[in-house]
XYZ file of N, CA and C in Angstrom:
309
model
N -9.994 22.556 -6.280
C -8.651 22.009 -6.251
C -8.721 20.485 -6.265
N -7.814 19.861 -6.962
C -7.801 18.408 -7.058
C -7.427 17.793 -5.709
N -7.973 16.611 -5.448
C -7.716 15.923 -4.187
C -6.309 15.345 -4.185
N -5.502 15.741 -3.213
C -4.135 15.232 -3.132
C -4.094 13.872 -2.453
N -5.037 13.611 -1.558
C -5.123 12.320 -0.883
C -6.413 11.629 -1.319
N -6.316 10.352 -1.606
C -7.466 9.605 -2.103
C -7.679 8.341 -1.286
N -8.848 7.728 -1.480
C -9.187 6.480 -0.817
C -8.143 5.418 -1.176
N -7.662 4.703 -0.167
C -6.669 3.651 -0.389
C -5.230 4.100 -0.197
N -4.990 5.416 -0.051
C -3.629 5.918 0.176
C -3.164 5.577 1.583
N -1.892 5.227 1.729
C -1.297 4.990 3.045
C -0.763 6.319 3.552
N -1.220 6.745 4.740
C -0.872 8.060 5.274
C -0.345 7.950 6.703
N 0.303 9.037 7.159
C 0.772 9.157 8.531
C 0.160 10.431 9.105
N -0.174 10.406 10.402
C -0.776 11.555 11.070
C 0.340 12.479 11.547
N 0.214 13.781 11.237
C 1.247 14.760 11.569
C 1.039 15.418 12.932
N -0.207 15.625 13.347
C -0.487 16.305 14.607
C -1.645 15.636 15.332
N -1.790 15.960 16.600
C -2.916 15.467 17.389
C -2.562 14.277 18.248
N -3.598 13.674 18.835
C -3.382 12.572 19.780
C -2.832 11.319 19.116
N -3.038 11.169 17.804
C -2.559 9.998 17.078
C -1.311 10.297 16.250
N -0.550 11.323 16.635
C 0.638 11.738 15.880
C 1.602 10.566 15.697
N 2.051 10.371 14.443
C 3.003 9.318 14.133
C 2.383 8.000 13.725
N 1.079 7.831 13.937
C 0.417 6.580 13.572
C 0.167 6.548 12.066
N 0.189 5.327 11.509
C -0.037 5.140 10.087
C -1.324 4.372 9.865
N -1.952 4.616 8.722
C -3.176 3.917 8.378
C -3.534 4.138 6.920
N -4.609 3.500 6.495
C -5.081 3.601 5.118
C -6.392 4.380 5.099
N -6.524 5.282 4.145
C -7.743 6.090 4.032
C -8.884 5.206 3.545
N -10.011 5.229 4.285
C -11.179 4.444 3.889
C -12.208 5.288 3.155
N -12.275 6.600 3.461
C -13.178 7.497 2.731
C -12.688 8.931 2.860
N -13.034 9.755 1.859
C -12.617 11.159 1.828
C -13.837 12.025 1.571
N -13.946 13.143 2.303
C -14.988 14.143 2.068
C -14.296 15.438 1.665
N -14.087 15.668 0.346
C -13.321 16.837 -0.090
C -14.002 18.162 0.236
N -15.329 18.174 0.288
C -16.061 19.413 0.593
C -15.748 19.880 2.017
N -15.700 18.944 2.957
C -15.397 19.271 4.354
C -13.888 19.270 4.613
N -13.094 18.722 3.697
C -11.648 18.647 3.869
C -11.240 17.638 4.919
N -11.988 16.536 4.997
C -11.709 15.517 6.015
C -11.651 14.141 5.388
N -10.993 13.218 6.106
C -10.888 11.831 5.658
C -11.012 10.911 6.868
N -11.527 9.715 6.627
C -11.594 8.682 7.663
C -10.442 7.721 7.406
N -9.579 7.549 8.420
C -8.421 6.662 8.306
C -8.619 5.507 9.278
N -8.446 4.300 8.776
C -8.692 3.120 9.605
C -7.697 3.051 10.770
N -8.233 2.944 11.992
C -7.405 2.847 13.193
C -6.957 4.179 13.765
N -7.340 5.298 13.150
C -6.939 6.630 13.604
C -8.175 7.398 14.068
N -8.022 8.184 15.139
C -9.105 9.015 15.675
C -10.327 8.160 16.002
N -10.108 7.090 16.758
C -11.165 6.141 17.088
C -11.863 6.574 18.374
N -13.197 6.584 18.327
C -14.017 6.902 19.494
C -14.890 5.690 19.806
N -15.290 5.567 21.057
C -16.161 4.474 21.482
C -17.609 4.953 21.417
N -18.429 4.263 20.634
C -19.844 4.586 20.516
C -20.630 3.561 21.336
N -21.483 4.040 22.236
C -22.326 3.148 23.024
C -23.625 2.941 22.262
N -23.899 1.691 21.883
C -25.039 1.390 21.036
C -25.993 0.445 21.750
N -27.267 0.745 21.638
C -28.281 -0.102 22.243
C -28.478 -1.363 21.396
N -28.742 -2.472 22.053
C -28.953 -3.736 21.362
C -30.304 -3.719 20.645
N -30.301 -4.236 19.414
C -31.540 -4.377 18.655
C -31.655 -5.818 18.179
N -32.721 -6.109 17.431
C -32.891 -7.472 16.927
C -31.813 -7.833 15.914
N -31.290 -6.829 15.200
C -30.307 -7.107 14.152
C -28.868 -6.957 14.616
N -28.603 -6.114 15.620
C -27.217 -5.898 16.048
C -27.052 -6.176 17.537
N -25.848 -6.579 17.913
C -25.542 -6.952 19.289
C -25.591 -5.753 20.231
N -25.004 -4.626 19.817
C -24.956 -3.457 20.694
C -23.736 -3.505 21.594
N -23.621 -2.544 22.500
C -22.487 -2.469 23.410
C -21.578 -1.309 23.063
N -20.302 -1.422 23.446
C -19.306 -0.366 23.178
C -18.574 -0.702 21.886
N -18.881 0.030 20.826
C -18.305 -0.249 19.516
C -17.324 0.847 19.110
N -16.092 0.490 18.690
C -15.141 1.506 18.225
C -15.539 2.009 16.846
N -15.409 3.330 16.625
C -15.763 3.933 15.347
C -14.695 4.957 14.985
N -14.162 4.873 13.749
C -13.164 5.833 13.285
C -13.875 7.109 12.848
N -13.469 8.250 13.399
C -14.063 9.536 13.072
C -13.181 10.273 12.062
N -13.748 11.241 11.323
C -12.964 11.968 10.315
C -11.843 12.800 10.938
N -10.760 12.957 10.180
C -9.620 13.771 10.593
C -9.322 14.747 9.458
N -8.848 15.938 9.810
C -8.564 16.977 8.822
C -7.470 16.528 7.850
N -7.661 16.796 6.553
C -6.686 16.392 5.530
C -5.331 17.051 5.736
N -5.331 18.261 6.301
C -4.061 18.960 6.518
C -3.213 18.297 7.591
N -3.802 17.423 8.390
C -3.070 16.724 9.443
C -2.539 15.369 8.976
N -2.667 15.075 7.679
C -2.221 13.808 7.124
C -1.149 14.047 6.062
N -0.206 13.116 5.954
C 0.811 13.174 4.903
C 0.921 11.791 4.266
N 1.055 11.779 2.959
C 1.191 10.544 2.204
C 2.536 9.887 2.512
N 2.567 8.559 2.553
C 3.822 7.827 2.772
C 4.367 7.427 1.401
N 5.621 7.820 1.114
C 6.219 7.530 -0.191
C 6.831 6.131 -0.220
N 7.538 5.815 -1.287
C 8.129 4.485 -1.476
C 9.168 4.159 -0.405
N 9.807 5.189 0.177
C 10.818 4.979 1.215
C 10.207 4.832 2.603
N 8.895 4.993 2.723
C 8.228 4.883 4.016
C 8.255 6.159 4.824
N 8.551 7.295 4.175
C 8.604 8.582 4.871
C 7.456 9.471 4.416
N 7.012 10.400 5.287
C 5.934 11.312 4.879
C 6.415 12.262 3.787
N 5.526 12.537 2.845
C 5.872 13.415 1.734
C 4.675 14.270 1.346
N 4.969 15.371 0.658
C 3.909 16.186 0.086
C 3.572 15.652 -1.293
N 2.407 16.021 -1.804
C 1.949 15.531 -3.088
C 1.889 16.686 -4.068
N 2.397 16.462 -5.287
C 2.314 17.450 -6.343
C 1.638 16.852 -7.559
N 1.370 17.697 -8.538
C 0.762 17.244 -9.787
C 1.675 17.622 -10.947
N 1.736 16.751 -11.951
C 2.456 17.080 -13.176
C 1.762 16.394 -14.339
N 2.040 16.889 -15.548
C 1.448 16.321 -16.748
C 2.387 15.289 -17.341
N 1.840 14.102 -17.605
C 2.574 13.067 -18.329
C 1.768 12.779 -19.576
N 2.276 13.226 -20.707
C 1.490 13.168 -21.944
C 0.380 14.205 -21.821
N -0.836 13.750 -21.858
C -1.949 14.667 -21.627
C -2.759 14.249 -20.402
N -2.137 13.515 -19.484
C -2.762 13.096 -18.230
C -2.131 13.824 -17.056
N -2.958 14.255 -16.113
C -2.459 14.878 -14.895
C -2.291 13.785 -13.846
N -1.083 13.609 -13.314
C -0.808 12.544 -12.352
C -0.234 13.131 -11.064
N -0.436 12.389 -9.974
C 0.129 12.784 -8.676
C 1.534 12.219 -8.557
N 2.427 12.979 -7.880
C 3.772 12.469 -7.629
C 4.232 12.903 -6.244
N 5.146 12.103 -5.666
C 5.713 12.396 -4.348
C 6.787 13.457 -4.511
N 6.708 14.533 -3.730
C 7.657 15.640 -3.870
C 9.069 15.238 -3.434
N 9.215 14.334 -2.464
C 10.545 13.976 -1.977
C 11.315 13.110 -2.967
N 10.636 12.138 -3.589
C 11.322 11.215 -4.490
C 11.072 11.514 -5.958
N 9.976 12.175 -6.266
C 9.627 12.449 -7.658
C 8.916 11.296 -8.322
N 8.647 10.200 -7.573
C 7.960 9.035 -8.132
C 6.485 9.334 -8.366
N 5.957 8.801 -9.449
C 4.522 8.928 -9.749
C 3.765 7.983 -8.824
N 2.689 8.495 -8.196
C 1.930 7.709 -7.231
C 0.956 6.786 -7.944
N 0.174 7.333 -8.874
C -0.771 6.492 -9.598
C -0.461 6.565 -11.088
N -0.451 5.421 -11.715
C -0.066 5.371 -13.134
C -1.267 5.493 -14.037
């Protein structure tokens, strides 16, 4: 199945401890069905100091399930993503407004 959410998309979290928060997708793992969103699902990693890095308590964004994310449309509201053919190209569009997401 084609990826409905891609790197660089602005999304909102639908469920969980970060419900309602918005962020931008930094990476997607379609095989696992997860994405890393900047500022969402952040855990503190305790890292030992080395010659190259300072160490200490470092925040790290962990992956979140794709089903718990919704794309933000032009109106700033969460929307579902659909696919349609424009000419002979398959493009993504927002279901609420019908606007094409990527040209």
